[in-house]
Amino acid sequence: MMSELIVGIDLGTTNSEIAVVRQGRVEVIFVTPDSFMLPSVVGLDPANQLLVGDAARNQYMLHPERTIRSVKRQMGNEVRLNLGVDAFTPQEISAMILRRLKSVAEAYLGQAVKKAVITVPAFFSDAQRRATHEAGEIAGLEVVRIINEPTAAALAYGEANSPLKKNNGESLQNRVLVYDLGGGTFDVSVVLIEGDVVEVLASHGNNHLGGDDFDSKIVDFLVRHLETQGITTVRSSISAMARLQRAAESAKIILSNEPFVTISEEYLLEHQGKPVHLNLEFSRQEYEDLIAPYIDETMEAIQTALKEAGLSVRHIDRVLLVGGASRTPCITERLKYQLGMDVHAEVNPDLCVAMGAALQGSIISGDHRATVLVDVTPYTFGTSSLVPGTFSETCYVPIIHKNTPIPVTKTSVFYTILDQQKEVEIDIYQGDSVYLNENLKIGDFIVNGLSNRPSGNEILINLTLDLNGILKVTATEKRTGLQKSITINNAMKAADAGELAKVRQRIDELSGDADRSQRHTPESELTDADPALQRLKTEVQELMEKAERMLPEIAAEDAEEMRRMIQALKEHLVLNATALLQPLMHELADMIYYLQRN
Ligand code: AMP
């Protein structure tokens, strides 16, 4: 007998998604030919036609009085929301979104959709949950269960699907931290999973913080930039502001993979009878500085949630990222730094809540076998660079990290070290060791003909890995666009025994430690007695001493920053948090290098 169909719906503040389990696989359903996400926006056009999704979002700037956004924030409130000449309850507006998702799913599946699991934030009150339930019913759906968003995320990650058992048959406990940063809301939840029972122990956040605020910061920055050029009327031009808003969002998304973006808007507006064009290079560093206070706030929320759950960081087994804005790279870096563990983003953060809801639906309908399949790279790929401040020591710089969903493209920026340097050699490695020589070199090439520049000439290295394991490497001199590429087929092929033996032999020769040929310890398994860990600790110690010697001679704010880094390194040394030592070391080495140069 076919099990009954129960869809999963993530009814989000900014976007909503619908997913279903068929033949043991979770499928998210396209709502437009090229997107799984339906903007959670409802409007009436001037002819009183109902608009849901992109069309409603597009008219928002021109007809805000005929458009409703972020209705989720109103759920459970006794209010009526104006839409043209009519007024509706939040449940009714949400029902319009749900109805659209239902009909999209029916068209895709070729059958009626009658039952759904809908997700809500963990902090939703009873009234807000009841309103969500009611919205489903108005849309013609039987809401078989309302589940918490972090619970759905944990299900999508398979955390709760495969009950782990101890030898005595008891279930193992797993504590997961779910960091969820969407377009307009942020929350962090501590989730306890025992077998297939998932419980949210604490949830904390800010209902008015998300990727949209990041966009606004960029818009402010762009407006200020134009104002410094004497163009003072930008804010009063609705269409210019709407264009800046869109440009800001796409720049933000590009900066998740690239170190720089060029924001270019021709004929943005007219000022004193002349056209104004915007053309500005914006770096990831500038962007991260703008959003730093928001990121700080989310980090503080983690501590509050842990405190409310009566736990500390060391009790957490896994960290999961949810929500589109959680793709911002500095968030992963901060979380790794603060929590001392890897952060998981393998399941698409925009879609994992809907996927988890669909899994819950399939469990309710009696099917327990479904899992979320994701294509991820099993290897880290990176390049080598001189250790800042030295002219002979090289270190490994990962660019694409293992467990990143593929296809993926990432770019990092590097700098020449010599004045008038004419060429750079690019070496590409596969591997996770912090030591360059313990990784496998899979390709190299030389870019020559660089322009005559002082040291610090920027070279962009882009790695693009496709589903077939083909890695394309491109090096570009940023200033001139001079470019050279190589393609490495089979980049995801596991290193064969012969190649590995060669790598090990090289390490043995270098370290003079014959024992190591018998034993190759991954970095995460390093123990105190391990010579590699000892070596790392000695290097860290030396670097900290060098930094401490510089403290009296540098500016007060640099010294404060340096002290913070030294303190963080000390803490990680005590915890043996080796995965975090390397990036911190680089950060401190970079600072020493630049201070010495200037
Ligand atoms: P959600 O509410 O989960 O759909 O998240 C939407 C937010 O995620 C919006 O602010 C998007 O601009 C943002 N977003 C989507 N993709 C990315 C990305 N690659 N990097 C940074 N932000 C993103």
XYZ file of C-alpha atoms and ligand atoms in Angstrom:
621
model
C 0.000 0.000 0.000
C 1.320 3.462 -0.829
C 1.854 5.582 2.267
C -0.191 8.729 2.422
C 1.325 11.940 1.141
C 2.234 14.553 3.778
C 4.210 17.551 2.568
C 6.576 19.637 4.696
C 6.342 23.422 4.652
C 8.769 26.021 5.970
C 6.532 29.083 6.327
C 9.295 31.674 6.646
C 9.414 35.381 7.390
C 11.199 36.181 4.118
C 10.769 33.034 2.009
C 8.722 29.856 2.186
C 9.475 26.414 0.765
C 7.656 23.118 0.302
C 9.202 19.632 0.200
C 8.012 16.064 -0.040
C 9.448 12.576 0.427
C 9.048 10.212 -2.512
C 10.674 6.799 -2.838
C 12.779 7.433 0.213
C 14.208 10.710 -1.097
C 13.464 14.233 0.004
C 12.543 16.508 -2.883
C 12.182 20.240 -2.545
C 9.686 21.512 -5.101
C 10.532 24.337 -7.505
C 8.054 27.199 -7.079
C 9.312 29.024 -10.158
C 11.337 27.510 -12.987
C 14.563 28.571 -11.293
C 13.844 28.821 -7.579
C 12.704 26.689 -4.663
C 11.910 29.778 -2.641
C 8.635 31.632 -2.649
C 9.067 35.145 -1.215
C 6.608 35.349 1.701
C 5.016 38.467 0.240
C 1.370 39.010 -0.712
C -0.035 41.925 -2.692
C -2.846 43.226 -4.818
C -1.965 44.739 -8.158
C -3.693 47.933 -9.344
C -6.343 45.758 -11.038
C -7.004 44.024 -7.695
C -5.423 40.748 -8.816
C -3.816 38.765 -5.990
C -0.027 38.562 -6.204
C 1.967 36.045 -4.169
C 5.743 35.647 -4.172
C 8.123 37.394 -6.565
C 5.451 39.504 -8.258
C 4.280 40.854 -4.900
C 7.840 41.473 -3.765
C 8.573 43.353 -6.983
C 5.681 45.745 -6.505
C 6.535 46.452 -2.852
C 8.695 49.503 -3.559
C 6.065 51.087 -5.785
C 2.915 50.107 -3.877
C 3.761 49.384 -0.262
C 0.112 50.065 0.702
C -0.962 47.157 -1.509
C 1.750 44.732 -0.334
C 2.290 42.769 2.877
C 5.713 41.460 3.862
C 6.907 39.549 6.938
C 3.380 38.544 7.986
C 4.968 35.860 10.149
C 5.862 38.587 12.647
C 2.160 39.294 13.119
C 1.001 35.709 13.604
C -1.011 35.335 16.779
C -1.746 39.070 17.025
C -5.346 40.269 16.956
C -4.759 42.661 14.076
C -6.104 43.264 10.621
C -3.651 44.063 7.853
C -4.649 46.423 5.073
C -4.318 45.215 1.538
C -5.780 47.722 -0.893
C -9.299 48.481 0.283
C -9.676 45.239 2.257
C -8.195 44.108 5.558
C -7.144 40.567 6.485
C -5.975 38.665 9.544
C -2.353 37.429 9.576
C -3.699 33.871 9.271
C -5.541 34.776 6.088
C -2.475 36.360 4.525
C -0.335 33.349 5.504
C -3.014 31.102 4.011
C -2.529 32.827 0.665
C 1.165 31.851 0.768
C 0.313 28.298 1.829
C -2.295 27.968 -0.885
C 0.262 28.955 -3.519
C 2.712 26.356 -2.190
C -0.039 23.735 -2.135
C -0.986 24.353 -5.754
C 2.656 24.370 -6.895
C 3.121 20.984 -5.194
C -0.082 19.598 -6.707
C 1.027 20.615 -10.201
C 4.427 19.017 -9.614
C 3.149 15.796 -8.059
C 0.060 15.429 -10.243
C -2.125 14.683 -7.234
C -4.032 16.520 -4.541
C -2.059 17.652 -1.490
C -4.213 17.513 1.627
C -1.907 17.118 4.599
C 1.106 19.072 5.779
C 3.650 19.452 8.531
C 4.386 23.160 9.033
C 7.381 24.559 10.915
C 7.458 27.457 13.372
C 10.275 29.080 15.386
C 10.950 27.346 18.684
C 10.014 30.519 20.571
C 6.499 30.726 19.030
C 3.811 30.964 21.709
C 0.664 28.830 21.777
C -1.297 31.630 20.125
C 1.246 31.889 17.312
C 1.171 28.121 16.783
C -2.633 28.108 16.753
C -2.632 30.904 14.176
C -0.240 28.898 11.980
C -2.507 25.876 12.293
C -5.475 27.982 11.322
C -3.629 29.429 8.310
C -3.071 25.872 7.068
C -6.729 25.056 7.438
C -7.850 28.200 5.626
C -5.528 27.109 2.785
C -7.309 23.745 2.643
C -4.583 21.745 4.383
C -4.936 19.410 7.325
C -1.998 20.400 9.507
C -0.970 17.042 10.943
C 1.777 18.562 13.047
C 3.434 21.865 13.820
C 7.142 21.311 14.506
C 9.947 23.590 15.630
C 12.323 24.828 12.941
C 15.493 23.667 14.761
C 13.905 20.246 15.181
C 13.284 20.113 11.437
C 16.899 21.131 10.777
C 18.167 18.359 13.055
C 15.950 15.868 11.186
C 17.299 17.022 7.827
C 20.832 16.458 9.077
C 19.915 12.911 10.021
C 20.639 13.664 13.655
C 17.412 12.207 14.903
C 16.643 9.773 12.145
C 18.994 6.991 13.073
C 18.637 6.331 16.775
C 22.041 5.579 18.223
C 22.143 2.992 20.965
C 24.699 2.316 23.646
C 25.741 -1.312 24.195
C 23.158 -1.672 26.949
C 20.382 -0.656 24.554
C 19.965 2.860 26.005
C 19.758 5.699 23.519
C 22.716 8.024 23.241
C 22.176 11.696 23.796
C 23.274 14.175 21.229
C 23.270 17.937 21.789
C 23.088 20.105 18.746
C 23.330 23.868 18.408
C 21.242 25.198 15.531
C 22.299 28.679 14.365
C 19.526 30.023 12.157
C 20.034 33.378 10.424
C 17.438 34.128 7.781
C 16.440 37.277 5.936
C 14.697 38.961 8.844
C 15.092 36.807 11.919
C 17.819 35.178 13.915
C 17.580 32.450 16.476
C 19.890 29.970 18.025
C 18.560 26.815 19.636
C 20.054 24.111 21.778
C 18.479 20.828 20.812
C 18.688 17.555 22.710
C 18.293 14.414 20.644
C 17.768 11.091 22.272
C 17.015 8.302 19.838
C 14.340 9.747 17.642
C 13.033 12.151 20.271
C 14.068 15.745 19.635
C 13.648 18.379 22.309
C 14.465 22.082 22.087
C 16.134 22.900 25.421
C 16.487 26.635 24.827
C 16.104 29.107 22.046
C 17.200 32.710 21.936
C 17.462 35.323 19.233
C 16.276 38.524 17.697
C 13.084 38.662 15.673
C 14.400 41.693 13.806
C 17.890 40.694 12.764
C 18.887 39.020 9.531
C 20.348 39.263 6.060
C 18.067 42.207 5.221
C 19.859 44.267 7.881
C 23.160 43.371 6.247
C 21.748 44.695 2.944
C 20.679 47.924 4.658
C 24.199 48.446 6.005
C 25.556 48.147 2.461
C 22.875 50.538 1.154
C 23.853 53.104 3.829
C 27.482 52.689 2.838
C 26.640 53.285 -0.843
C 24.495 56.321 -0.042
C 27.310 57.771 2.075
C 29.737 57.130 -0.772
C 27.492 59.058 -3.185
C 26.993 61.839 -0.627
C 30.756 62.330 -0.343
C 30.653 63.012 -4.080
C 28.037 65.697 -3.565
C 25.021 63.601 -4.602
C 22.701 64.320 -1.731
C 19.312 63.367 -3.161
C 19.651 59.572 -3.333
C 17.381 58.829 -0.386
C 14.524 60.776 -1.900
C 14.574 58.724 -5.112
C 12.474 55.596 -4.541
C 13.725 53.904 -7.687
C 17.391 54.633 -6.919
C 16.931 53.237 -3.395
C 15.214 50.125 -4.779
C 18.103 49.578 -7.178
C 20.666 50.065 -4.409
C 18.768 47.577 -2.284
C 18.995 44.903 -4.981
C 22.598 45.736 -5.795
C 23.449 45.458 -2.093
C 21.872 42.020 -1.763
C 23.626 40.625 -4.807
C 26.967 42.148 -3.716
C 26.505 40.539 -0.311
C 25.871 37.130 -1.879
C 28.902 37.432 -4.167
C 31.073 38.345 -1.178
C 30.241 34.972 0.371
C 32.533 33.432 -2.271
C 34.734 36.273 -3.489
C 37.025 38.726 -1.699
C 35.875 41.704 -3.828
C 32.820 42.775 -5.786
C 32.253 45.694 -8.136
C 28.921 47.422 -7.566
C 27.925 49.084 -10.782
C 24.624 50.897 -11.395
C 24.491 53.035 -14.516
C 22.073 55.981 -14.612
C 21.098 55.465 -10.985
C 19.397 58.846 -10.783
C 19.616 62.399 -12.039
C 21.247 65.000 -9.872
C 21.175 68.664 -10.843
C 20.247 67.637 -14.376
C 23.154 65.204 -14.777
C 23.024 61.375 -14.723
C 24.697 59.689 -11.763
C 26.511 56.390 -12.294
C 27.655 54.279 -9.397
C 30.797 52.235 -9.834
C 32.532 51.102 -6.702
C 34.725 48.250 -5.612
C 33.610 46.817 -2.286
C 35.677 44.287 -0.368
C 34.658 41.455 1.919
C 36.717 43.112 4.639
C 34.728 46.369 4.365
C 31.509 44.381 4.397
C 32.511 42.358 7.445
C 33.405 45.557 9.302
C 29.922 46.918 8.576
C 28.097 43.860 9.921
C 30.445 43.075 12.813
C 28.051 44.419 15.507
C 25.280 42.104 14.227
C 27.574 39.093 14.215
C 28.684 39.965 17.753
C 25.060 40.031 18.826
C 24.450 36.550 17.433
C 27.514 35.231 19.262
C 26.208 36.667 22.524
C 22.847 34.999 21.871
C 24.613 31.624 21.744
C 25.937 32.149 25.246
C 22.469 33.133 26.458
C 20.853 30.054 24.884
C 23.506 27.774 26.380
C 23.008 29.379 29.759
C 19.233 28.940 29.534
C 19.762 25.286 28.636
C 22.080 24.921 31.659
C 24.929 23.830 29.367
C 28.294 25.086 28.239
C 30.105 24.903 24.917
C 31.844 21.647 25.792
C 28.466 19.881 26.031
C 27.672 20.593 22.369
C 28.286 17.772 19.901
C 27.456 19.478 16.628
C 26.724 22.918 15.209
C 24.316 23.210 12.280
C 23.840 26.272 10.092
C 20.365 27.178 8.908
C 19.018 30.193 6.967
C 20.376 31.846 3.839
C 22.381 34.506 5.664
C 24.316 31.858 7.603
C 26.353 31.385 4.391
C 28.272 34.558 5.283
C 31.818 33.177 5.691
C 32.785 35.212 8.754
C 29.917 33.526 10.625
C 31.466 30.099 10.140
C 34.851 31.494 11.154
C 33.500 33.137 14.298
C 31.561 30.017 15.284
C 34.606 27.777 14.827
C 36.670 30.214 16.826
C 34.141 30.627 19.615
C 32.954 27.028 19.899
C 36.141 25.202 18.974
C 34.493 22.764 16.587
C 33.592 22.285 12.967
C 30.394 23.851 11.724
C 28.037 21.936 9.450
C 26.385 23.508 6.429
C 26.172 20.506 4.140
C 22.401 20.556 3.815
C 21.311 23.653 1.889
C 20.662 26.177 4.700
C 17.721 27.742 2.838
C 15.976 24.440 2.370
C 16.884 22.252 5.297
C 13.893 23.272 7.449
C 11.414 22.367 4.685
C 13.304 19.108 4.116
C 13.105 18.259 7.814
C 9.368 19.018 7.805
C 8.936 16.654 4.841
C 10.891 13.958 6.701
C 8.632 14.436 9.710
C 5.638 14.070 7.368
C 6.994 10.822 5.994
C 7.664 9.494 9.503
C 4.052 10.287 10.470
C 2.827 8.484 7.377
C 4.779 5.404 8.439
C 7.877 5.684 6.239
C 11.126 5.858 8.225
C 13.659 5.240 5.532
C 14.017 8.619 3.936
C 17.258 10.550 4.123
C 18.549 13.776 2.686
C 21.204 13.159 0.068
C 23.770 15.853 -0.466
C 26.794 16.004 -2.719
C 29.736 17.302 -0.766
C 33.441 17.326 -1.402
C 35.152 14.739 0.796
C 38.439 16.644 0.517
C 39.784 20.073 1.268
C 41.562 21.837 -1.589
C 43.919 24.724 -1.189
C 47.165 26.339 -2.116
C 50.408 27.285 -0.459
C 51.626 30.671 0.578
C 54.616 32.083 2.361
C 54.093 32.397 6.081
C 53.655 36.147 6.549
C 56.789 37.729 7.896
C 59.059 35.037 6.468
C 60.637 34.585 3.052
C 61.160 30.849 3.054
C 58.516 29.113 5.161
C 55.395 28.015 3.322
C 52.056 27.140 4.826
C 48.876 25.476 3.570
C 45.893 27.740 2.877
C 42.626 25.818 2.368
C 40.218 27.445 -0.102
C 37.433 24.861 -0.487
C 36.840 23.006 2.762
C 35.764 19.381 2.920
C 32.024 18.760 3.372
C 31.178 21.855 1.315
C 28.222 21.121 -0.998
C 29.241 20.894 -4.651
C 29.303 22.411 -7.225
C 31.210 25.181 -5.496
C 33.401 28.098 -6.461
C 35.570 30.058 -4.026
C 38.159 32.774 -4.472
C 40.869 33.917 -2.074
C 43.256 36.809 -2.401
C 47.038 36.539 -2.097
C 49.806 39.139 -2.403
C 53.191 39.246 -4.102
C 56.062 39.702 -1.675
C 58.692 41.336 -3.860
C 58.709 44.701 -5.591
C 58.358 44.316 -9.374
C 57.656 40.605 -8.939
C 57.092 39.271 -12.442
C 55.721 35.804 -11.743
C 53.991 33.680 -9.141
C 53.921 29.928 -8.805
C 50.572 28.433 -7.894
C 50.617 24.994 -6.242
C 47.349 23.180 -5.602
C 46.965 20.637 -2.828
C 44.346 18.181 -1.633
C 44.286 17.434 2.080
C 43.439 18.547 5.578
C 46.741 18.640 7.345
C 47.856 21.948 8.740
C 51.308 21.060 7.381
C 51.755 21.701 3.704
C 53.985 18.672 3.207
C 51.407 16.303 4.591
C 48.953 17.207 1.827
C 48.983 15.881 -1.690
C 50.082 18.196 -4.473
C 47.669 17.744 -7.372
C 48.731 20.498 -9.746
C 50.886 23.564 -10.278
C 51.453 26.331 -12.768
C 53.233 29.630 -13.151
C 51.657 32.961 -13.983
C 54.221 35.258 -15.582
C 54.091 38.696 -17.074
C 52.752 40.407 -13.933
C 52.785 44.199 -14.113
C 55.486 46.296 -12.475
C 54.141 46.809 -8.988
C 55.514 47.136 -5.511
C 55.010 44.101 -3.268
C 51.398 43.507 -2.261
C 50.134 43.127 -5.840
C 46.844 41.242 -5.451
C 46.530 37.813 -7.048
C 43.110 36.143 -6.917
C 43.005 32.371 -6.867
C 39.693 30.825 -7.807
C 38.880 27.145 -7.305
C 35.773 25.748 -8.971
C 34.844 22.149 -8.250
C 32.022 20.492 -10.179
C 29.901 17.427 -9.513
C 32.235 15.249 -11.590
C 35.222 16.062 -9.431
C 36.804 18.374 -12.004
C 38.687 21.191 -10.326
C 39.391 24.317 -12.320
C 42.015 26.653 -10.899
C 42.321 30.209 -12.148
C 44.835 32.799 -11.015
C 44.145 36.412 -11.891
C 46.239 39.532 -11.376
C 43.469 41.715 -10.011
C 44.818 44.991 -11.350
C 45.197 43.959 -14.978
C 42.927 40.921 -15.355
C 45.929 38.848 -16.531
C 44.773 35.287 -16.079
C 45.937 31.705 -16.244
C 44.009 28.487 -15.558
C 44.506 24.779 -15.235
C 41.957 21.995 -14.995
C 42.553 19.041 -12.725
C 40.420 16.055 -13.659
C 39.696 13.513 -10.960
C 40.412 15.971 -8.162
C 38.128 13.994 -5.877
C 39.813 10.695 -6.568
C 41.144 9.373 -3.290
C 44.885 9.575 -3.212
C 46.115 6.087 -4.105
C 48.322 4.082 -1.797
C 51.453 4.830 -3.859
C 50.885 8.574 -3.756
C 50.155 8.489 -0.047
C 53.281 6.468 0.606
C 55.282 9.137 -1.229
C 53.700 11.898 0.879
C 54.480 10.001 4.057
C 58.015 9.296 2.987
C 58.535 12.976 2.343
C 57.261 13.778 5.821
C 59.530 11.152 7.340
C 62.499 12.575 5.546
C 61.634 16.024 6.715
C 60.899 15.131 10.291
C 63.468 12.354 10.555
C 60.864 10.430 12.475
C 60.748 6.868 11.194
C 57.783 6.011 13.390
C 55.561 8.365 11.476
C 55.663 6.162 8.372
C 53.598 3.667 10.341
C 51.124 6.136 11.661
C 49.363 9.015 9.952
C 47.321 10.890 12.496
C 44.622 13.259 11.299
C 44.927 16.674 12.854
C 41.729 16.293 14.835
C 43.126 13.203 16.512
C 46.410 14.697 17.605
C 47.284 13.862 21.174
C 49.559 15.737 23.512
C 52.342 13.212 22.959
C 52.161 13.634 19.196
C 55.280 15.248 17.699
C 53.124 17.175 15.189
C 51.156 18.771 18.004
C 54.340 19.535 19.894
C 55.769 21.180 16.793
C 52.608 23.256 16.329
C 52.650 24.295 19.974
C 56.293 25.367 19.769
C 55.556 27.465 16.684
C 52.589 29.098 18.390
C 54.701 29.801 21.463
C 57.413 31.456 19.388
C 54.913 33.559 17.492
C 53.253 34.723 20.731
C 56.633 35.679 22.193
C 57.447 37.675 19.072
C 54.076 39.428 19.315
C 54.544 40.167 23.015
C 57.913 41.769 22.300
C 56.232 44.099 19.808
C 53.432 45.199 22.150
C 55.201 48.200 23.779
C 56.116 49.647 20.375
C 52.794 49.610 18.556
C 49.696 51.810 18.639
C 47.272 51.247 21.528
C 44.449 49.861 19.389
C 46.777 47.492 17.519
C 48.164 46.356 20.847
C 44.679 45.677 22.134
C 43.862 43.593 19.057
C 47.141 41.728 19.383
C 46.514 40.993 23.057
C 43.104 39.575 22.114
C 44.739 37.252 19.586
C 47.429 36.160 22.025
C 44.803 35.449 24.648
C 42.724 33.411 22.165
C 45.793 31.414 21.137
C 46.601 30.708 24.781
C 43.077 29.449 25.391
C 43.192 27.189 22.357
C 46.574 25.864 23.375
C 45.184 24.839 26.738
C 42.167 23.182 25.084
C 44.364 21.499 22.436
C 41.947 22.955 19.882
C 44.361 22.277 17.036
C 41.863 22.926 14.247
C 41.640 26.520 15.413
C 45.268 27.188 16.136
C 46.325 27.394 12.511
C 43.868 30.126 11.401
C 44.581 32.097 14.570
C 48.300 31.742 14.021
C 47.873 33.069 10.505
C 45.849 35.979 11.784
C 48.535 36.918 14.302
C 51.372 36.297 11.814
C 49.592 38.555 9.312
C 49.317 41.305 11.875
C 53.001 41.042 12.828
C 53.939 41.100 9.160
C 51.939 44.234 8.391
C 53.075 46.045 11.516
C 56.683 45.268 10.666
C 56.220 46.484 7.111
C 54.646 49.790 8.079
P 16.054 32.776 4.382
O 15.123 33.648 5.162
O 16.612 31.635 5.117
O 15.546 32.401 3.030
O 17.347 33.718 4.107
C 17.288 34.791 3.249
C 18.485 35.683 3.491
O 19.683 34.984 3.172
C 18.448 36.912 2.601
O 18.864 38.041 3.346
C 19.478 36.566 1.539
O 20.028 37.734 0.947
C 20.495 35.810 2.357
N 21.384 34.969 1.546
C 21.041 34.054 0.614
N 22.134 33.496 0.078
C 23.220 34.077 0.676
C 24.646 33.936 0.541
N 25.185 33.082 -0.341
N 25.440 34.692 1.330
C 24.901 35.566 2.221
N 23.576 35.757 2.387
C 22.739 35.015 1.629
